[in-house]
Amino acid sequence: MKKSFIAFFMALTALMTLNAQSYTGPILVTRYGQTNSAIATVTVNQQSNGLNTLILQVPFMGNDMTLNMTDVPSGTTGDITVYSAERSVSTMYGTMYTIVFARVTDGMMTANVSIPAYNTTMFFNTVGDHFQLPNGDMEDWESSYTNEPNRWHGFKSAGGAFAGTSANIASLGSSDDVRPGATGHSAVLTAGSFLTIVANGTMTNGKLMAGSYEANSPANHAEMDQANGTNDFYMPLYAKPDKFSVWLKYTQGTANANNKASVSVKTFDGNYYQEPVDKTYTNVSGSIVGGSIAVCDWTHFTFDFDYDSYAANNAATEAIFVTFSTNGTPGSGSKNDAVYVDDMELVYLGAMTDLRYQGTTIAGWNPAVTTYNIEVAGEPSLDDFTASIDGVSAVLTKSMEKTGDNTYRIAVSVVAGDLQQASCYIITATASTTAGKRGDVNGDGEVDINDVTALISFILNGELTSIVEANANMNGDNDIDINDVTALISFILTGQ
């Protein structure tokens, strides 16, 4: 018997070890208004009961402190898992009431940790720029002959028979003319001309091809293709962004109000795509709305993504293709037209706009308020809680734990696709003692005509109306039907 127990314990320990996942990365610790950065580790270990142990090794008051939280519930939607818990945790400094809200996807984690008694908050993040455009701030530049911004390209790195000629006409370079409030560098793309032909200044995260002396030929284009591998000319995307944000400045060599610079951003499945297009491409999943830029000083532009117009393509979102040009029409504009580009950002929304219990908005709902107390009839179900959210790649996750004989803690979270924007709403649900009251079909503590209405609606609509079924089975035959309606009416009228 003893050997069997030891064998079982060792097997269980091995299983728990296999289920453990550790994340190491930067953490920002803010204590009494002072913020410091350090490196921390968070380990998640699935317990045999389906709950989780979270072990946080974090810097605190000059030491590496361990917070060990057990029986932490989790909720998973798609690729995103959320852990939310409030616990009194024993530490080297004594017992600390600690709140943790962590989210994980594809081997990456972000987590918010709060220790209210010590006025301490922490933000842990291993995502980095995984969901962003590499070198979107235009601060890193090639040291090779191209002198182009890292991961961004002009004609010096172009292909095609006329690449060398184009590189000597249209240019892409670094500028210290930056947006207000910034320092460092921006990128500037400048148009040139040869005889009567204007070569538009262009910058892309794909590859430029200069294949024709005719400016408007499709052989002159920017392209991207995953077949090239994840190299400098291909940019993978891991979630659908809601917006594209960028600072731009546009000047003209020869003033012409009809000429506009252009910004093009496409999300697509990673297979070959080019702009200007040479055919109809059905592998595009989304595009920004707008992108035509009139002459302006430094201006912050935010473009919404449109996915609905491309839904018929049924294309996956695996890559993002961005191109800037001094003119939206190839070969148009004038020599010395220039577009300055700085601080690009992909914006992922993640906000909750409504929170409901059994289809009805929770009393006092306000997105800025994160805790609620409600009374329910009997043990609640996660299916009872629904919400409306903003964010094309945002997800809703839910978890529940029993905290007392008739109390439950429900965590309903909304998480943006990049894990950065996230909110967790905590609902303390108390099961009503009227749950077993015969005839109280709607669970409001009273037996009246409203219960008849609820029962009839349930019989007609099924799950569309929630009732306390144990209270609705008036005749005790374990079927809820018209006979129970008759029995309920009689009960209301006669008390029998």
XYZ file of C-alpha atoms in Angstrom:
496
model
C 0.000 0.000 0.000
C 2.830 2.361 0.911
C 4.662 1.643 -2.350
C 1.488 2.287 -4.314
C 1.019 5.628 -2.589
C 4.634 6.638 -3.235
C 4.349 5.609 -6.880
C 1.141 7.595 -7.235
C 2.689 10.650 -5.599
C 5.757 10.483 -7.861
C 3.573 10.127 -10.945
C 1.444 13.044 -9.851
C 4.511 15.171 -9.170
C 5.902 14.328 -12.609
C 2.603 15.228 -14.240
C 2.487 18.554 -12.432
C 6.066 19.276 -13.491
C 5.218 18.541 -17.104
C 2.280 20.956 -16.872
C 4.426 23.762 -15.440
C 5.196 26.737 -17.639
C 7.625 29.493 -16.679
C 7.861 32.999 -18.110
C 10.850 35.271 -17.509
C 10.874 38.888 -18.551
C 10.888 42.547 -17.527
C 8.691 43.851 -14.749
C 7.889 47.434 -13.747
C 7.443 47.806 -9.982
C 5.751 50.985 -8.747
C 5.834 51.536 -5.001
C 4.672 54.766 -3.405
C 4.902 56.494 -6.787
C 8.461 55.382 -7.585
C 8.899 53.004 -10.547
C 11.818 50.654 -11.095
C 12.424 47.970 -13.683
C 13.831 44.501 -13.100
C 13.610 40.914 -14.337
C 11.027 38.560 -12.822
C 9.778 35.011 -13.320
C 6.205 33.746 -13.223
C 5.526 30.009 -13.138
C 2.099 28.495 -13.751
C 1.550 24.938 -12.552
C -1.704 23.111 -13.208
C -2.975 21.285 -10.139
C -4.623 17.878 -10.151
C -8.001 19.503 -9.362
C -7.907 21.580 -12.555
C -6.982 24.787 -10.746
C -3.542 26.383 -10.873
C -0.618 27.441 -8.737
C 0.992 30.767 -9.643
C 4.492 31.356 -8.329
C 5.794 34.902 -8.785
C 9.451 35.593 -8.094
C 9.535 39.367 -8.046
C 11.890 42.075 -6.764
C 10.451 43.783 -3.692
C 12.081 46.088 -1.151
C 15.570 45.123 -2.326
C 15.022 41.366 -2.260
C 13.717 38.647 -4.556
C 10.372 37.820 -2.984
C 8.271 34.738 -3.821
C 4.481 34.955 -3.991
C 2.894 31.500 -4.078
C -0.819 31.497 -4.930
C -2.717 28.198 -5.027
C -6.127 27.145 -6.359
C -6.184 29.906 -8.950
C -9.014 29.466 -11.489
C -8.462 30.118 -15.175
C -10.575 30.803 -18.235
C -9.583 30.098 -21.824
C -11.014 31.470 -25.064
C -9.247 30.640 -28.313
C -5.499 30.981 -27.725
C -5.791 33.275 -24.697
C -5.892 32.018 -21.101
C -6.591 34.329 -18.171
C -5.741 33.763 -14.495
C -7.394 35.949 -11.869
C -7.153 35.622 -8.091
C -7.124 37.513 -4.820
C -5.240 35.783 -2.013
C -3.529 36.371 1.314
C -0.033 35.080 0.582
C 2.697 34.261 3.099
C 6.009 35.970 2.255
C 9.289 36.879 3.929
C 7.627 40.146 4.948
C 4.564 38.478 6.423
C 1.132 37.828 4.961
C 0.265 40.051 2.024
C -3.132 40.457 0.418
C -2.290 40.183 -3.290
C -4.323 40.579 -6.467
C -3.093 38.945 -9.674
C -4.521 39.251 -13.187
C -2.446 37.419 -15.799
C -3.065 36.523 -19.442
C -1.154 34.157 -21.678
C -1.000 33.379 -25.385
C 1.490 31.526 -27.579
C 4.133 31.294 -24.854
C 3.868 34.969 -23.871
C 2.467 36.507 -20.684
C 1.446 39.865 -19.317
C 0.398 40.206 -15.692
C -0.778 42.895 -13.310
C 0.078 42.361 -9.639
C -1.202 44.568 -6.843
C -0.273 44.587 -3.135
C -2.571 47.344 -1.784
C -1.222 47.455 1.786
C 2.240 48.315 0.440
C 0.977 50.739 -2.246
C 2.642 48.523 -4.808
C 1.657 47.639 -8.358
C 3.616 45.577 -10.852
C 3.345 45.045 -14.596
C 5.049 41.971 -16.041
C 5.395 41.614 -19.820
C 7.153 39.112 -22.062
C 5.338 40.202 -25.235
C 7.776 42.945 -26.257
C 7.037 44.159 -29.803
C 5.666 40.769 -30.873
C 2.395 42.344 -32.043
C 3.953 45.554 -33.336
C 5.813 46.710 -36.442
C 9.548 46.198 -35.868
C 11.481 49.476 -35.816
C 8.274 51.470 -36.130
C 9.995 54.403 -34.431
C 12.618 54.594 -37.210
C 15.529 54.623 -34.730
C 17.475 51.598 -36.006
C 19.290 51.973 -39.331
C 21.297 49.634 -41.520
C 25.052 50.060 -41.408
C 25.353 48.481 -44.867
C 25.506 50.354 -48.161
C 21.701 50.756 -48.238
C 21.566 52.969 -45.128
C 17.880 52.086 -44.877
C 15.901 51.711 -41.631
C 16.022 48.153 -40.279
C 13.086 46.084 -41.580
C 12.043 48.912 -43.956
C 13.111 49.340 -47.554
C 13.492 51.764 -50.416
C 15.045 51.416 -53.869
C 18.575 50.693 -52.637
C 17.457 47.212 -51.614
C 15.075 46.826 -54.563
C 15.094 44.148 -57.227
C 14.360 44.387 -60.930
C 16.231 45.597 -63.981
C 15.864 49.287 -63.107
C 16.599 49.031 -59.370
C 19.995 50.734 -59.679
C 18.591 53.580 -61.740
C 15.667 54.118 -59.346
C 17.976 54.168 -56.331
C 19.818 57.129 -57.843
C 16.585 59.048 -58.406
C 14.185 58.454 -55.494
C 15.697 58.260 -52.024
C 14.987 56.939 -48.538
C 17.027 58.321 -45.689
C 17.206 59.353 -42.065
C 16.135 62.787 -40.841
C 16.413 64.584 -37.508
C 13.145 66.371 -38.348
C 10.876 64.486 -35.939
C 7.347 64.813 -34.632
C 6.626 67.281 -31.783
C 7.765 66.013 -28.398
C 10.075 63.369 -29.868
C 13.811 63.034 -30.295
C 15.979 60.858 -32.498
C 15.169 60.218 -36.136
C 12.396 59.889 -38.661
C 12.463 58.372 -42.120
C 12.123 60.643 -45.143
C 11.249 59.344 -48.607
C 11.856 61.796 -51.428
C 10.717 61.770 -55.042
C 13.161 62.342 -57.886
C 12.871 62.720 -61.640
C 14.691 61.534 -64.751
C 13.946 63.479 -67.917
C 10.152 63.831 -67.611
C 9.592 60.750 -65.456
C 8.889 61.192 -61.742
C 10.069 58.382 -59.488
C 7.942 58.385 -56.348
C 9.743 58.169 -53.056
C 8.669 54.884 -51.488
C 9.200 52.953 -48.256
C 7.805 49.501 -47.525
C 8.273 46.591 -45.155
C 8.128 44.337 -48.216
C 10.477 44.448 -51.186
C 10.455 47.045 -53.946
C 10.723 45.866 -57.537
C 11.771 48.283 -60.295
C 11.053 46.255 -63.402
C 10.079 48.862 -65.984
C 10.954 52.365 -67.159
C 7.208 53.069 -67.375
C 6.241 54.534 -64.019
C 2.727 53.079 -63.966
C 3.736 49.553 -64.994
C 2.751 46.786 -62.509
C 6.345 45.611 -62.863
C 7.170 48.544 -60.577
C 5.669 47.560 -57.246
C 6.184 46.555 -53.626
C 5.674 42.891 -52.786
C 5.642 40.475 -49.874
C 5.625 36.679 -49.787
C 6.130 34.206 -46.943
C 7.916 31.930 -49.431
C 10.898 34.222 -48.875
C 10.910 33.095 -45.237
C 10.687 35.300 -42.164
C 13.394 37.670 -43.411
C 13.683 41.425 -43.758
C 11.113 41.466 -46.558
C 8.369 39.615 -44.691
C 6.535 40.769 -41.558
C 4.341 38.257 -39.700
C 1.263 39.352 -37.762
C -0.115 37.477 -34.761
C -3.511 39.135 -34.178
C -5.816 41.511 -36.021
C -5.191 45.142 -35.034
C -8.076 47.605 -34.846
C -6.152 50.700 -35.906
C -2.919 51.852 -37.516
C -1.318 54.920 -35.962
C 1.516 56.973 -37.503
C 3.023 60.463 -37.494
C 3.468 61.987 -40.972
C 4.713 65.186 -42.565
C 4.208 65.839 -46.283
C 5.835 68.547 -48.371
C 5.820 69.131 -52.141
C 8.608 70.191 -54.482
C 6.025 71.871 -56.727
C 2.778 72.856 -55.005
C -0.258 71.025 -56.375
C -3.352 70.578 -54.221
C -4.475 67.634 -56.353
C -1.415 65.567 -55.474
C -1.620 63.394 -52.380
C 0.844 61.147 -50.611
C -0.362 57.668 -49.773
C -0.306 55.153 -46.944
C -1.353 51.577 -47.661
C -1.668 48.889 -44.992
C -2.958 45.397 -45.798
C -3.350 42.288 -43.677
C -3.210 39.051 -45.648
C -2.514 35.322 -45.446
C 1.213 35.626 -46.139
C 1.111 34.309 -49.681
C 2.301 36.563 -52.502
C 0.735 40.013 -52.693
C 1.845 43.200 -54.436
C 0.890 46.860 -54.769
C 0.037 48.356 -57.162
C -1.850 45.148 -57.921
C -1.512 43.333 -61.217
C -4.638 41.200 -60.735
C -7.425 40.553 -58.256
C -5.985 39.166 -55.019
C -8.279 37.125 -52.771
C -5.790 36.531 -49.969
C -6.327 39.938 -48.318
C -8.156 39.897 -44.965
C -8.185 43.610 -44.142
C -7.099 47.118 -45.080
C -6.974 50.525 -43.441
C -9.698 53.007 -44.328
C -8.270 56.115 -46.001
C -4.584 56.690 -46.535
C -4.617 59.679 -48.879
C -2.519 62.460 -47.312
C -2.658 66.134 -48.243
C 0.221 68.543 -47.581
C 0.684 68.857 -43.831
C 3.158 69.585 -41.068
C 3.707 66.826 -38.526
C 0.288 65.253 -37.962
C -0.798 62.198 -35.991
C -2.956 59.976 -38.194
C -5.036 57.054 -36.933
C -6.637 54.789 -39.526
C -9.288 52.163 -38.769
C -8.930 48.692 -40.225
C -11.748 47.397 -42.403
C -12.137 43.621 -42.259
C -15.807 43.356 -43.195
C -15.228 44.327 -46.846
C -12.816 41.391 -47.230
C -14.827 38.779 -45.331
C -15.794 36.980 -48.541
C -12.106 36.190 -49.136
C -12.107 34.045 -46.002
C -8.393 34.796 -45.810
C -6.271 34.174 -42.722
C -4.424 37.057 -41.098
C -0.773 35.996 -41.025
C 1.188 39.032 -42.259
C 1.023 42.811 -42.545
C 2.159 44.805 -45.582
C 2.814 48.565 -45.226
C 3.810 50.961 -48.006
C 4.322 54.747 -47.981
C 4.660 56.774 -51.172
C 5.090 60.438 -52.041
C 2.151 60.081 -54.424
C -0.809 57.731 -54.631
C -0.499 57.591 -58.437
C 2.732 56.048 -59.785
C 4.822 58.581 -61.714
C 2.785 61.545 -60.494
C 3.747 64.421 -58.271
C 6.998 66.330 -58.586
C 10.679 66.134 -57.841
C 11.476 66.704 -54.152
C 8.034 65.726 -52.906
C 8.826 64.301 -49.465
C 7.051 62.239 -46.808
C 8.460 62.041 -43.278
C 7.433 58.981 -41.245
C 7.762 58.453 -37.503
C 6.372 56.341 -34.653
C 4.106 53.743 -36.237
C 1.909 51.677 -33.941
C -0.683 48.948 -34.302
C -3.580 49.549 -31.916
C -5.463 46.615 -30.380
C -8.694 47.400 -28.552
C -9.969 45.441 -25.596
C -12.854 46.967 -23.656
C -16.109 45.718 -22.187
C -19.202 47.777 -22.996
C -21.883 45.724 -21.245
C -21.946 42.981 -18.616
C -25.057 40.848 -18.161
C -26.415 38.163 -15.868
C -28.995 35.919 -17.512
C -29.420 38.452 -20.321
C -29.985 41.503 -18.106
C -27.334 44.184 -17.590
C -25.942 43.970 -14.073
C -27.328 46.728 -11.855
C -25.001 49.709 -11.621
C -22.903 48.607 -14.595
C -20.147 51.072 -15.401
C -16.999 50.113 -17.358
C -14.927 52.034 -14.813
C -16.303 49.972 -11.900
C -14.706 46.541 -11.635
C -16.515 44.922 -8.666
C -20.193 43.984 -8.323
C -22.397 42.107 -5.873
C -25.500 40.283 -7.056
C -27.992 37.795 -5.640
C -28.757 34.722 -7.707
C -31.206 31.852 -7.466
C -29.167 28.764 -6.770
C -25.635 28.023 -7.923
C -24.679 30.280 -10.845
C -23.216 29.041 -14.108
C -20.581 30.759 -16.226
C -23.090 30.605 -19.082
C -25.264 32.999 -17.050
C -22.691 35.769 -17.577
C -22.367 37.419 -20.973
C -20.822 40.659 -22.182
C -20.330 42.937 -25.171
C -16.744 43.854 -26.043
C -14.824 46.139 -28.381
C -11.826 44.881 -30.326
C -11.694 42.762 -33.456
C -9.217 40.339 -31.868
C -10.310 40.862 -28.261
C -11.643 37.859 -26.357
C -13.893 37.334 -23.360
C -12.814 34.844 -20.698
C -14.665 33.712 -17.569
C -13.800 31.770 -14.437
C -15.593 30.978 -11.186
C -14.634 29.778 -7.725
C -16.769 29.002 -4.698
C -15.767 31.224 -1.795
C -18.356 30.218 0.828
C -21.394 28.048 1.483
C -23.515 30.110 -0.878
C -21.097 32.690 -2.345
C -19.162 32.599 -5.602
C -16.452 34.773 -7.169
C -16.864 35.167 -10.923
C -14.111 36.842 -12.950
C -15.170 38.119 -16.376
C -12.261 39.505 -18.387
C -11.789 41.167 -21.739
C -8.311 40.920 -23.264
C -7.027 42.651 -26.410
C -5.308 40.521 -29.024
C -1.856 41.795 -27.983
C -2.557 41.171 -24.250
C -1.751 44.809 -23.403
C -5.278 46.182 -23.035
C -7.224 44.101 -20.530
C -9.872 44.530 -17.847
C -11.129 42.118 -15.229
C -14.558 42.481 -13.623
C -15.204 40.630 -10.367
C -18.754 39.601 -9.481
C -19.549 38.274 -6.023
C -22.700 36.197 -6.416
C -24.711 35.132 -3.375
C -27.159 32.283 -3.849
C -30.591 33.316 -2.619
C -32.128 31.289 0.208
C -35.397 31.430 -1.745
C -33.996 29.072 -4.365
C -36.032 26.184 -2.973
C -39.321 28.076 -2.547
C -42.085 26.200 -4.343
C -43.709 28.339 -7.013
C -40.984 31.019 -7.017
C -40.238 30.356 -10.674
C -38.287 33.566 -11.349
C -36.338 33.428 -8.069
C -37.342 36.873 -6.800
C -38.567 35.564 -3.423
C -42.239 36.070 -4.218
C -44.874 33.729 -5.657
C -47.195 35.735 -7.887
C -48.437 36.317 -11.427
C -44.860 37.131 -12.565
C -43.937 33.517 -11.903
C -46.813 32.362 -14.121
C -45.531 34.617 -16.899
C -41.979 33.305 -16.489
C -43.166 29.698 -16.553
C -45.288 30.150 -19.666
C -42.430 31.948 -21.404
C -40.050 29.129 -20.525
C -42.417 26.476 -21.869
C -42.813 28.412 -25.120
C -39.203 29.538 -25.554
C -37.108 26.977 -23.701
C -33.678 28.248 -22.753
C -34.477 31.792 -23.863
C -35.933 32.476 -20.408
C -34.190 31.496 -17.210
C -36.241 29.959 -14.391
C -35.593 28.101 -11.137
C -36.637 24.703 -12.437
C -36.768 23.106 -9.000
C -39.421 25.656 -7.982
C -41.347 25.284 -11.250
C -42.030 21.557 -11.013
C -45.306 22.200 -9.224
C -46.900 18.758 -9.621
C -43.742 16.781 -8.863
C -43.677 14.746 -12.085
C -40.212 16.073 -13.072
C -41.619 17.490 -16.324
C -42.181 21.209 -16.742
C -45.263 21.680 -18.909
C -48.738 23.201 -19.005
C -49.788 21.059 -16.056
C -47.333 22.983 -13.889
C -48.854 26.272 -15.080
C -52.297 25.052 -13.953
C -50.870 23.880 -10.637
C -49.050 27.205 -10.119
C -52.192 29.263 -10.760
C -54.107 27.080 -8.327
C -51.304 27.471 -5.767
C -51.423 31.269 -6.069
C -55.215 31.347 -5.743
C -55.718 28.750 -3.015
C -52.308 28.214 -1.457
C -52.516 24.511 -2.302
